[in-house]
Coordinates of C-alpha atoms in Angstrom, one line a residue:
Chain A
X275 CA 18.9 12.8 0.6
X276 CA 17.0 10.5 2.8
X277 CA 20.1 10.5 5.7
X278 CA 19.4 12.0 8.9
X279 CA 15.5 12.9 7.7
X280 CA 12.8 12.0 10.0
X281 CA 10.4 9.7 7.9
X282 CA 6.3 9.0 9.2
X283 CA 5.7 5.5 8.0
X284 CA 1.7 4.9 8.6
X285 CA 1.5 1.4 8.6
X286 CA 3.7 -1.6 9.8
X287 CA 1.9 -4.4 7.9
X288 CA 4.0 -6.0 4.9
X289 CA 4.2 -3.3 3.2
X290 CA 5.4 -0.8 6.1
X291 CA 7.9 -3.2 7.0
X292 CA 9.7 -2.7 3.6
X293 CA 9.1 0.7 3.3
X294 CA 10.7 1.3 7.1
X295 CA 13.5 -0.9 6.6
X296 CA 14.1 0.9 3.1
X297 CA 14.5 3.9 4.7
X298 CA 16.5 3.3 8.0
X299 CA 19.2 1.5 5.5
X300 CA 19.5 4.9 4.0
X301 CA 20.6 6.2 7.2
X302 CA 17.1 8.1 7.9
X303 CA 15.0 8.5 11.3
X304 CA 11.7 6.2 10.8
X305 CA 9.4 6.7 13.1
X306 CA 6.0 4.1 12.4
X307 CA 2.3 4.8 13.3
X308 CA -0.1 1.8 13.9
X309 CA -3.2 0.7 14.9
X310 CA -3.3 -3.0 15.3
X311 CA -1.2 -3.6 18.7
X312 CA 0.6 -6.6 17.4
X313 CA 2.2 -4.2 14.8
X314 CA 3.2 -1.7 16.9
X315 CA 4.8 -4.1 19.4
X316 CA 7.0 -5.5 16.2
X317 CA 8.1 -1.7 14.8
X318 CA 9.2 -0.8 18.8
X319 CA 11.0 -4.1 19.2
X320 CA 13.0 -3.4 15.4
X321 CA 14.1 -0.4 16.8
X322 CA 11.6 2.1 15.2
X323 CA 10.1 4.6 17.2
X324 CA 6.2 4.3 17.0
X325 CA 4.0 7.6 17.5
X326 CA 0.8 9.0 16.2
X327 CA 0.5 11.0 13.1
X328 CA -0.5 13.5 15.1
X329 CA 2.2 14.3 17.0
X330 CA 4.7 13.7 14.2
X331 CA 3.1 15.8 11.7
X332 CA 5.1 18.9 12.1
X333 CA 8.7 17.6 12.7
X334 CA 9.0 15.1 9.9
X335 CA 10.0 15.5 6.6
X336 CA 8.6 12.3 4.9
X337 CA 5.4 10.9 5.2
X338 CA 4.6 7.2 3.3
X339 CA 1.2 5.6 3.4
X340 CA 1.1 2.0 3.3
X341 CA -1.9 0.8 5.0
X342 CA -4.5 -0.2 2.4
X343 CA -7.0 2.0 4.8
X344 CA -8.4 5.5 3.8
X345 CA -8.5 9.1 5.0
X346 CA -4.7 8.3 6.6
X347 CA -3.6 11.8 5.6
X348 CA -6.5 14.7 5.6
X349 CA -5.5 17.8 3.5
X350 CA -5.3 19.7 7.3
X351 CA -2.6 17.6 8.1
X352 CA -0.3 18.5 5.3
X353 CA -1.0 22.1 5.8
X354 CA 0.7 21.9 9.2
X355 CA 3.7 20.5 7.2
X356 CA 7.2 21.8 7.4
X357 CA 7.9 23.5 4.5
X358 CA 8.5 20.7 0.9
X359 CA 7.7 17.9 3.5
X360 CA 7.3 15.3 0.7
X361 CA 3.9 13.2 0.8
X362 CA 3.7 10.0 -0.6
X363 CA 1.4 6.3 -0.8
X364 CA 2.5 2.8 -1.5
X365 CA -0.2 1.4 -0.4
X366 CA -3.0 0.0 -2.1
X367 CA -5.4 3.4 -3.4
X368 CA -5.0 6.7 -3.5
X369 CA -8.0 7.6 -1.2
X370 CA -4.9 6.9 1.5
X371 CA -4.3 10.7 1.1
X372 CA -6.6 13.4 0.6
X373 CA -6.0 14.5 -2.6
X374 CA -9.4 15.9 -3.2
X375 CA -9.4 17.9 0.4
X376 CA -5.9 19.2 -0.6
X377 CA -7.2 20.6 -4.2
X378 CA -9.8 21.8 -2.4
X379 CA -8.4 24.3 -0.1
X380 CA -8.7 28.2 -0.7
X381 CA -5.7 29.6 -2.8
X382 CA -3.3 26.4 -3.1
X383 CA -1.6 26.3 -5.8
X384 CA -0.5 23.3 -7.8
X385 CA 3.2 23.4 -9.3
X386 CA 4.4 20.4 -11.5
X387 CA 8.0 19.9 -10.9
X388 CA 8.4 17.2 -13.2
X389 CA 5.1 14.3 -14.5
X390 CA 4.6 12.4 -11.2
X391 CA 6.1 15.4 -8.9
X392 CA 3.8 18.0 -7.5
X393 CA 4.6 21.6 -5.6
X394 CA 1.4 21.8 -3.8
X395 CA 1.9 25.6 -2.3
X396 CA -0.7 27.0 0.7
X397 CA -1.7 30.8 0.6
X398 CA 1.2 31.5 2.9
X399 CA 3.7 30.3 0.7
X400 CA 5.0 27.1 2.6
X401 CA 4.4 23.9 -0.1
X402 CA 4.3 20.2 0.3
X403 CA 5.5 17.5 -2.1
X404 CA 3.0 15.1 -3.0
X405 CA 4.1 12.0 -5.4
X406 CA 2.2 10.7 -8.1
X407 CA -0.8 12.2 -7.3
X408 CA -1.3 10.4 -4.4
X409 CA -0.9 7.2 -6.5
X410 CA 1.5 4.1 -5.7
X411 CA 4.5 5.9 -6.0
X412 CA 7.1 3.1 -6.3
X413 CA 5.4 2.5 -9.9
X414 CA 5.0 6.6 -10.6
X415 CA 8.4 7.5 -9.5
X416 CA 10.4 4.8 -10.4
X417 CA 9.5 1.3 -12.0
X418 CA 7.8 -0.9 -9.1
X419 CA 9.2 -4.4 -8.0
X420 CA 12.7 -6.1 -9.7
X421 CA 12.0 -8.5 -11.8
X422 CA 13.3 -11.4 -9.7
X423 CA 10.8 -10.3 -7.0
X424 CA 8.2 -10.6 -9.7
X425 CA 9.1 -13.5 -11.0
X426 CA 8.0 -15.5 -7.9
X427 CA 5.0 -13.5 -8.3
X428 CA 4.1 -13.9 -11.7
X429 CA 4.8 -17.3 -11.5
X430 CA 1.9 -18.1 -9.0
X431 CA -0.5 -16.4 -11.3
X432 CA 0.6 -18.4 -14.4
X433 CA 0.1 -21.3 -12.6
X434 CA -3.5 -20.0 -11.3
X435 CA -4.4 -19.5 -15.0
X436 CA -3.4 -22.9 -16.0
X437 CA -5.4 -24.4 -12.9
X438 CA -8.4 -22.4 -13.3
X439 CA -8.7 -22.6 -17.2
X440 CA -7.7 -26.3 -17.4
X441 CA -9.9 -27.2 -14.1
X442 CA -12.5 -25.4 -14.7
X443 CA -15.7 -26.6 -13.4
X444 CA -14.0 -28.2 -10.1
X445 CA -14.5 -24.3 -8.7
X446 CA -17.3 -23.0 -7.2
X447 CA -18.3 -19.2 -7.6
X448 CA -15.5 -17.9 -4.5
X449 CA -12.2 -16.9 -3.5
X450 CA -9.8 -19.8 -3.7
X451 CA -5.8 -19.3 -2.2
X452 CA -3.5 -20.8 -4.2
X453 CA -2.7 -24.2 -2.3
X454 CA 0.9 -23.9 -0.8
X455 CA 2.6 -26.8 -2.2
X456 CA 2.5 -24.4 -5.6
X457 CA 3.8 -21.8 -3.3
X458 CA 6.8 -24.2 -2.0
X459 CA 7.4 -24.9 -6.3
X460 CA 7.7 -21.4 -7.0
X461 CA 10.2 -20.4 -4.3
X462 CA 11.9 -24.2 -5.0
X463 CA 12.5 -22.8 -8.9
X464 CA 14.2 -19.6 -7.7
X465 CA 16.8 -21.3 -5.4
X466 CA 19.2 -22.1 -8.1
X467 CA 19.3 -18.3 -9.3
X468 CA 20.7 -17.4 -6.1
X469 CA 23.1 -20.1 -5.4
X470 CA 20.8 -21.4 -2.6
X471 CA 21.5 -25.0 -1.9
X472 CA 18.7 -26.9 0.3
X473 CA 18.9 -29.2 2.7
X474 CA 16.7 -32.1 3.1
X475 CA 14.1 -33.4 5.4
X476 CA 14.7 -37.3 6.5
X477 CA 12.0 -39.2 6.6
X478 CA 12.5 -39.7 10.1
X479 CA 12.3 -36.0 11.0
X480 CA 9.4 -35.4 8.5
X481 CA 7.4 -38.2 10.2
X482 CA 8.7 -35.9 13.7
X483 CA 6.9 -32.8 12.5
X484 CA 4.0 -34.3 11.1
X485 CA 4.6 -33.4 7.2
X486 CA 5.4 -34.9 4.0
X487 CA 8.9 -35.5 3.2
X488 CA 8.1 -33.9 -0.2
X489 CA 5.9 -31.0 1.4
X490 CA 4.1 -28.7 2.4
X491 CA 5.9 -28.1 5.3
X492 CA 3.6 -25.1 6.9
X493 CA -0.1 -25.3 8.2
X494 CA -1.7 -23.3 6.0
X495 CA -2.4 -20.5 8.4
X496 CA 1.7 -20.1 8.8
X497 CA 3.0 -16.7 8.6
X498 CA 6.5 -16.6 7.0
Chain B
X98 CA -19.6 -12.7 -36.3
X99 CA -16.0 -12.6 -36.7
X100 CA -13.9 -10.1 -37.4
X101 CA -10.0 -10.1 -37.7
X102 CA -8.4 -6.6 -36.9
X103 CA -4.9 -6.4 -37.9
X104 CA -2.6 -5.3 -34.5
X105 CA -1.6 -2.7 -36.3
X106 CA -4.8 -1.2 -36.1
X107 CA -5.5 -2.8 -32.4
X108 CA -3.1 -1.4 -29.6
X109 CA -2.3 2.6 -28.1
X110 CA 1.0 2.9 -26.4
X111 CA 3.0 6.0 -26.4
X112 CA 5.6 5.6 -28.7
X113 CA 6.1 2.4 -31.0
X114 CA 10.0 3.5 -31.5
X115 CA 10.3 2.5 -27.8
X116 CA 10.0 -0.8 -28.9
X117 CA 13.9 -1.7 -29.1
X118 CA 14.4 -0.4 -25.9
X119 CA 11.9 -2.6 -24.2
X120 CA 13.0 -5.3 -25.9
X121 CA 16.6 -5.3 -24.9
X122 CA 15.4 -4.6 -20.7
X123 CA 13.1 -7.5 -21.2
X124 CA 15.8 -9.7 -22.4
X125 CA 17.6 -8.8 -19.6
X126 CA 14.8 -9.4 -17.0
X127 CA 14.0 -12.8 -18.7
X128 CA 17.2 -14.0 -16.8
X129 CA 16.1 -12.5 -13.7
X130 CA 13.0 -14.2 -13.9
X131 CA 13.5 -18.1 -13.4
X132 CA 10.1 -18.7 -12.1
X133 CA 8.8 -17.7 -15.5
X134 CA 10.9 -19.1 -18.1
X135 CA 10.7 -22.7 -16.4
X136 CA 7.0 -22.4 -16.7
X137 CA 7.6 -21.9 -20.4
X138 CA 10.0 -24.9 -21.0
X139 CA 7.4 -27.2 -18.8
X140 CA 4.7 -26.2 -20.8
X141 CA 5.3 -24.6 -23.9
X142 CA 4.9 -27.5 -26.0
X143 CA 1.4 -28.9 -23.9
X144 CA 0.0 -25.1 -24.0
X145 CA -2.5 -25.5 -21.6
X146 CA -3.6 -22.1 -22.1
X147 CA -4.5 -22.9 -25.4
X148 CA -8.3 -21.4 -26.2
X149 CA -7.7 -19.3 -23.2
X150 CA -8.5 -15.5 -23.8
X151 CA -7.1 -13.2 -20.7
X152 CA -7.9 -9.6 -20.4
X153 CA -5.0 -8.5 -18.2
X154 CA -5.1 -5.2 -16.1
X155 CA -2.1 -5.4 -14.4
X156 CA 1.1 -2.6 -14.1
X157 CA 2.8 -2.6 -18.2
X158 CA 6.4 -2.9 -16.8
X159 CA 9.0 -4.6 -17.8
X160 CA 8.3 -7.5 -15.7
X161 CA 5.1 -7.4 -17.1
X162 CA 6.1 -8.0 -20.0
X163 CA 7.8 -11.1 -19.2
X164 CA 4.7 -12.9 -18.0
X165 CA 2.6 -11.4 -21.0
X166 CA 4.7 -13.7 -23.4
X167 CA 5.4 -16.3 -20.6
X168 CA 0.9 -16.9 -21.1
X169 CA 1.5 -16.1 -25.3
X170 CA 4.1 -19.2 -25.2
X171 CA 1.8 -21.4 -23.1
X172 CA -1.2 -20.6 -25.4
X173 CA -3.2 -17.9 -24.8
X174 CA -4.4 -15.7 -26.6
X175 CA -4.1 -11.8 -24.5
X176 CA -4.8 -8.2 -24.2
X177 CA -3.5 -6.1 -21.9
X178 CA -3.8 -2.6 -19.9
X179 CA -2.2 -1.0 -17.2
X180 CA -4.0 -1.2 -13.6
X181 CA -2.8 2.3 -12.8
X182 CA -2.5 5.6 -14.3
X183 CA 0.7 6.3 -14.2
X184 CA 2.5 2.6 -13.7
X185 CA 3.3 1.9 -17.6
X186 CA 6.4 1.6 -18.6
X187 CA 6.4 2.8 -22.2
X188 CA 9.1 0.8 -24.0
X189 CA 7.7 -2.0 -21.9
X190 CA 4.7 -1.6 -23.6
X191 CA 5.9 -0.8 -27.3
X192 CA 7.9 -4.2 -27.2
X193 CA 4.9 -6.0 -26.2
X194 CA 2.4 -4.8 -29.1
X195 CA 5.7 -5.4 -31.3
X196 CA 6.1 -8.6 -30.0
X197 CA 9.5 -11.3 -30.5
X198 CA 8.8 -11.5 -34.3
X199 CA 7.6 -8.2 -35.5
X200 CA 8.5 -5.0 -36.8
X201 CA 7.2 -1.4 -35.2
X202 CA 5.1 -1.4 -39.1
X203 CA 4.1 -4.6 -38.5
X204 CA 3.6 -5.7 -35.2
X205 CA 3.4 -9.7 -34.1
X206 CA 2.6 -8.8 -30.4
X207 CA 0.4 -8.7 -28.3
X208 CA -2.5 -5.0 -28.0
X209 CA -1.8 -3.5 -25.4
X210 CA -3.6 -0.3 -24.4
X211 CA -1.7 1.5 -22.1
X212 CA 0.7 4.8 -21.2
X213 CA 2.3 6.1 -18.1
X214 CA 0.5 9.4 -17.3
X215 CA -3.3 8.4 -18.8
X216 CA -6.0 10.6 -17.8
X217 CA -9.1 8.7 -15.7
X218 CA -10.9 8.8 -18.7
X219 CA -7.8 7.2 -21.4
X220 CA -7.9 4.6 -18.2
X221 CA -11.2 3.4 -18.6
X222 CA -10.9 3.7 -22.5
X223 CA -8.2 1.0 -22.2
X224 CA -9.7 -1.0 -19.8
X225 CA -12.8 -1.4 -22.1
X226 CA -10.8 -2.0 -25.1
X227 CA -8.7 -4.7 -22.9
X228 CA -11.9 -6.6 -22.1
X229 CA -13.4 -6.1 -25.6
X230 CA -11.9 -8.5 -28.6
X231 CA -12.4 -7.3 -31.9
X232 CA -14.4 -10.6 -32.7
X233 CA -17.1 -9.0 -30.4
X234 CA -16.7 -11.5 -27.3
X235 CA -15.2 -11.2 -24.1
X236 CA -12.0 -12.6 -22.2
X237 CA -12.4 -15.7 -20.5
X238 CA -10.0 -15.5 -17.9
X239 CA -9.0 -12.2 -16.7
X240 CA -5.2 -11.6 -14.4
X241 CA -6.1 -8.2 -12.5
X242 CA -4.3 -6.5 -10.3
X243 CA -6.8 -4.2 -7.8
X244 CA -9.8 -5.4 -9.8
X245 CA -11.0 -2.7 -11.9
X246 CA -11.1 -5.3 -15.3
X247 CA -13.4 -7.5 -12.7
X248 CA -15.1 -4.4 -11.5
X249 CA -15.9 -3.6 -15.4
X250 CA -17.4 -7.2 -16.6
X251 CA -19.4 -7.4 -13.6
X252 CA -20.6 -3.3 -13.1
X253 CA -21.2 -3.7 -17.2
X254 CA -23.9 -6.8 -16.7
X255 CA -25.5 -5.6 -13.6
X256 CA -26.8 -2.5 -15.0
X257 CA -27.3 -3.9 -18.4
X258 CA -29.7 -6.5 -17.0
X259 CA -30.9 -3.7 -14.5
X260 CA -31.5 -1.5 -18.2
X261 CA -30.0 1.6 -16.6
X262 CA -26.8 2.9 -15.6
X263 CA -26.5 5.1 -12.5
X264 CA -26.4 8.8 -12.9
X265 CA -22.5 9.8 -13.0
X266 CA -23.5 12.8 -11.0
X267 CA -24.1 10.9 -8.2
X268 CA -21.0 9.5 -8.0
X269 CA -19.2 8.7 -4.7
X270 CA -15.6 9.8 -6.2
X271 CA -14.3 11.5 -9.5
X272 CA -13.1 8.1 -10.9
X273 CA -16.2 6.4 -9.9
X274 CA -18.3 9.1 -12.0
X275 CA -15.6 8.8 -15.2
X276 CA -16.3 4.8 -14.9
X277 CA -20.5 5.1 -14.9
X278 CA -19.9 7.6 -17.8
X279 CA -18.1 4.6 -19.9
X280 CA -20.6 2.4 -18.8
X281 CA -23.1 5.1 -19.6
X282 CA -21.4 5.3 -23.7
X283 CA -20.8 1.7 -23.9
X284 CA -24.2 0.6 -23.0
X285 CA -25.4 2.7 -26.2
X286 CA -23.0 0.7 -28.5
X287 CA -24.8 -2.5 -30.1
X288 CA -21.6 -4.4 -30.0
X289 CA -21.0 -4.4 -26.2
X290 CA -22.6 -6.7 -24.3
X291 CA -22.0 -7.2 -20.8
X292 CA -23.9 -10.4 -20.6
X293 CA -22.4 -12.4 -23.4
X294 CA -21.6 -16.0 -22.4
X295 CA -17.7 -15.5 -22.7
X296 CA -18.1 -12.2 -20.5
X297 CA -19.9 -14.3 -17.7
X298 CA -21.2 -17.7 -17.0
X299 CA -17.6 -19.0 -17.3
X300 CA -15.2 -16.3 -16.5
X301 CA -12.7 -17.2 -14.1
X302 CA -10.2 -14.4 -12.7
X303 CA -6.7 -14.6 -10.7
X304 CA -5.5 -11.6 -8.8
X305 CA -2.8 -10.2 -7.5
X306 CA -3.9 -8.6 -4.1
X307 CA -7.2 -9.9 -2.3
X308 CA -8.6 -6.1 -2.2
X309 CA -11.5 -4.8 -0.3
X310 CA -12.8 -3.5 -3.3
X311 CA -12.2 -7.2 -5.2
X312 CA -13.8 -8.6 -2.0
X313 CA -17.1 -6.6 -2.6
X314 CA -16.7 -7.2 -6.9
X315 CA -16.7 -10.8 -5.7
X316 CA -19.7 -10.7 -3.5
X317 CA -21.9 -9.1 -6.3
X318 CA -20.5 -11.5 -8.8
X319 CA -22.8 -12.8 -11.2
X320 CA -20.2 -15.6 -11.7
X321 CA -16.6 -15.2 -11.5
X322 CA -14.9 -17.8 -10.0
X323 CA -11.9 -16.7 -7.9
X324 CA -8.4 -17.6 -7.3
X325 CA -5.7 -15.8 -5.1
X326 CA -2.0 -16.2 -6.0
X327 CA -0.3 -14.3 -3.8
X328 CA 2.9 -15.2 -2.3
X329 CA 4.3 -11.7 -3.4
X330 CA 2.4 -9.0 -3.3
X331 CA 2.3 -6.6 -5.7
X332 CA 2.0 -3.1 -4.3

């Protein structure tokens, strides 16, 4: 049960947003490290209680990765654990966690609880909980992303295969961003399926902002 | 040189019998997934992917699975791993190799080449087999999630034009060393080449996350064109 625990989310990007929120709506403590100062300021002003690693790692009793950075949790960390403190990534490797360090140390011993659930027990008996080896563990535990989420995913790469197989020799050899009036048809298909009805820019207001009646409506740099 | 291998012969998932299973969750996630099925009324007569061949290393959920026969219905023709070790949903997968027509005997799908809880080594072995056709060419497109299908084409012709593939002992990391040692075994087999036209002067690739590590597969790309289509991202 996740209620009343303290949770260690590392990381406040997209990812650690939807991780933190996840876990406060099941009633636990989340407490957020950062780096970037921008992040930080938005997990304090949500209400989350931002701290180092550091000085969390011995009173919480969940810690998630979710930066996308390595080396975020060394193997000495999670020996100074409370006791089946569970471990866990969902960001993008598994070099977020040392899994290697933790293998490594004198006299631990690995206990498989069930395939994607791991005892790992110190020589003086106390054991942390590590989850899918370390490994995105909202696809190892349970079965990643609802379908309607991927959908609007899926949908953008579909479209990038058509593009890029149809198109092409209009590409150079680089990294291209999908162009955001694709974006704006994606979300536009999934309205319906949630009974979202949208209003209408006039062309008067359009011509106010600056954009197309039709879209895009954000500069490209626009963070939703 | 062209060589038809039935499907039957041509996939590895856990457990075939899962197929019934998968089927029924991806009939329900077809209705979840609106984005998709409008792509296939807009263009499943048109099939612009037609003469498209996509290696896909990308989680073998259930919503997966949905956008594997949302590119079969616009044309393509596809083969498909997992992007992590332990991601697959099995009766996902099983419906996918059985496909919308088929039987578990005789599968109309689509190979797929992937389990949850693969060893580093079974990973690789399904990556390679996902970039592989049995015709002896290559993919070209390939939808990758993380980049390791990418990683593969590109490691693959660097050292085969270099003649030599690194010493796995040297290694930076475990995975790293199992990855050199498929290069290592591959690069003895005749009928993988690295440097075929299909594998490389025209391969373009979409992926789901713009990773570091797809940042620096990019910037020792021979010549893989990039997109980014990420909206959502897949984590």
């Amino acid at each position: 049960m996740l209620a009343g625990k303290t949770c260690v989310v590392c990381g406040f990007g997209d990812v650690g947003k939807g991780s933190a929120e996840s876990l406060r709506v099941q009633g636990a403590k989340v407490v957020v490290t950062e780096i970037d100062p921008i992040c930080a300021l938005q997990a304090a002003m949500q209400g989350y209680e931002v701290n180092t690693l550091e000085n969390m790692i011995g009173k919480a009793d969940v810690f998630i990765t979710t930066t996308g950075n390595k080396d975020i949790i060394g193997a000495d960390d999670m020996k100074r654990m409370k006791h089946q403190a569970i471990v866990g990534n969902i960001g993008h490797f598994d070099n977020e966690i040392d899994m290697a360090g933790l293998a490594a140390i004198d006299g631990i011993e690995r206990r498989t609880i069930k395939p994607q659930v791991d005892e790992w027990v110190f020589p003086d008996g106390h054991s942390v909980i590590v989850l899918s080896e370390g490994r995105l563990l909202n696809l190892g535990n349970a079965t990643g992303h609802p379908s309607f989420v991927m959908s609007a995913s899926f949908t953008n790469q579909v479209m990038a295969q058509i593009e890029l197989f149809g198109k092409n020799d209009d590409y150079e050899r680089q990294v291209y961003v999908l162009p955001k009036h694709l974006d704006e048809k994606v979300a536009r298909l999934h309205l319906d399926a949630v009974d979202a009805k949208l209003t209408e820019l006039s062309s008067e207001q359009a011509a106010y902002i600056g954009v197309p009646v039709e879209g895009p409506y954000k500069p490209s740099h626009y963070r939703y | 040189m062209s060589t038809t291998v039935p499907l039957t012969d041509d996939y590895k998932v856990s457990y075939i019998s899962l197929a019934e299973y998968g089927r029924n969750e991806i009939r329900l996630a077809e209705h979840e997934m609106p984005g998709l099925m409008s792509l296939r009324k807009e263009f499943g007569e048109s099939k612009p992917l037609t003469g498209a061949r996509i290696t896909g290393s990308l989680h073998m959920t259930i919503q997966t699975a949905v956008l594997i026969e949302t590119l079969v219905d616009l044309g393509a023709d596809v083969r498909w791993a997992s992007c992590n070790i332990f991601s697959t949903q099995d009766h996902a997968a099983a419906a996918v190799v059985v496909g919308r027509t088929g039987t578990e005997s005789q599968p109309a799908g689509v190979p797929v080449y992937a389990w949850k809880g693969e060893t580093l080594e079974e990973y690789w072995w399904c990556t390679e087999k996902v970039v592989c056709w049995p015709d002896g060419g290559g993919p070209n497109m390939i939808l990758d999630d993380g980049g390791d299908a990418t990683m593969l084409v590109h490691k693959g012709a660097e050292y085969e034009k270099a003649g030599a593939v690194p010493d796995p002992a040297g290694a930076e990391s475990e995975e790293f060393q199992v990855f050199l040692g498929l290069l290592q075994r591959s690069s003895l087999t005749v009928s993988t080449s690295w440097l075929k036209p299909t594998t490389c002067s025209s391969l373009r690739s979409t992926s789901m996350t713009l990773s570091r590590r797809a940042s620096s597969t990019t910037s020792t790309a021979a010549a893989t064109r990039w997109s980014t289509a990420s909206t959502v991202r897949l984590t």
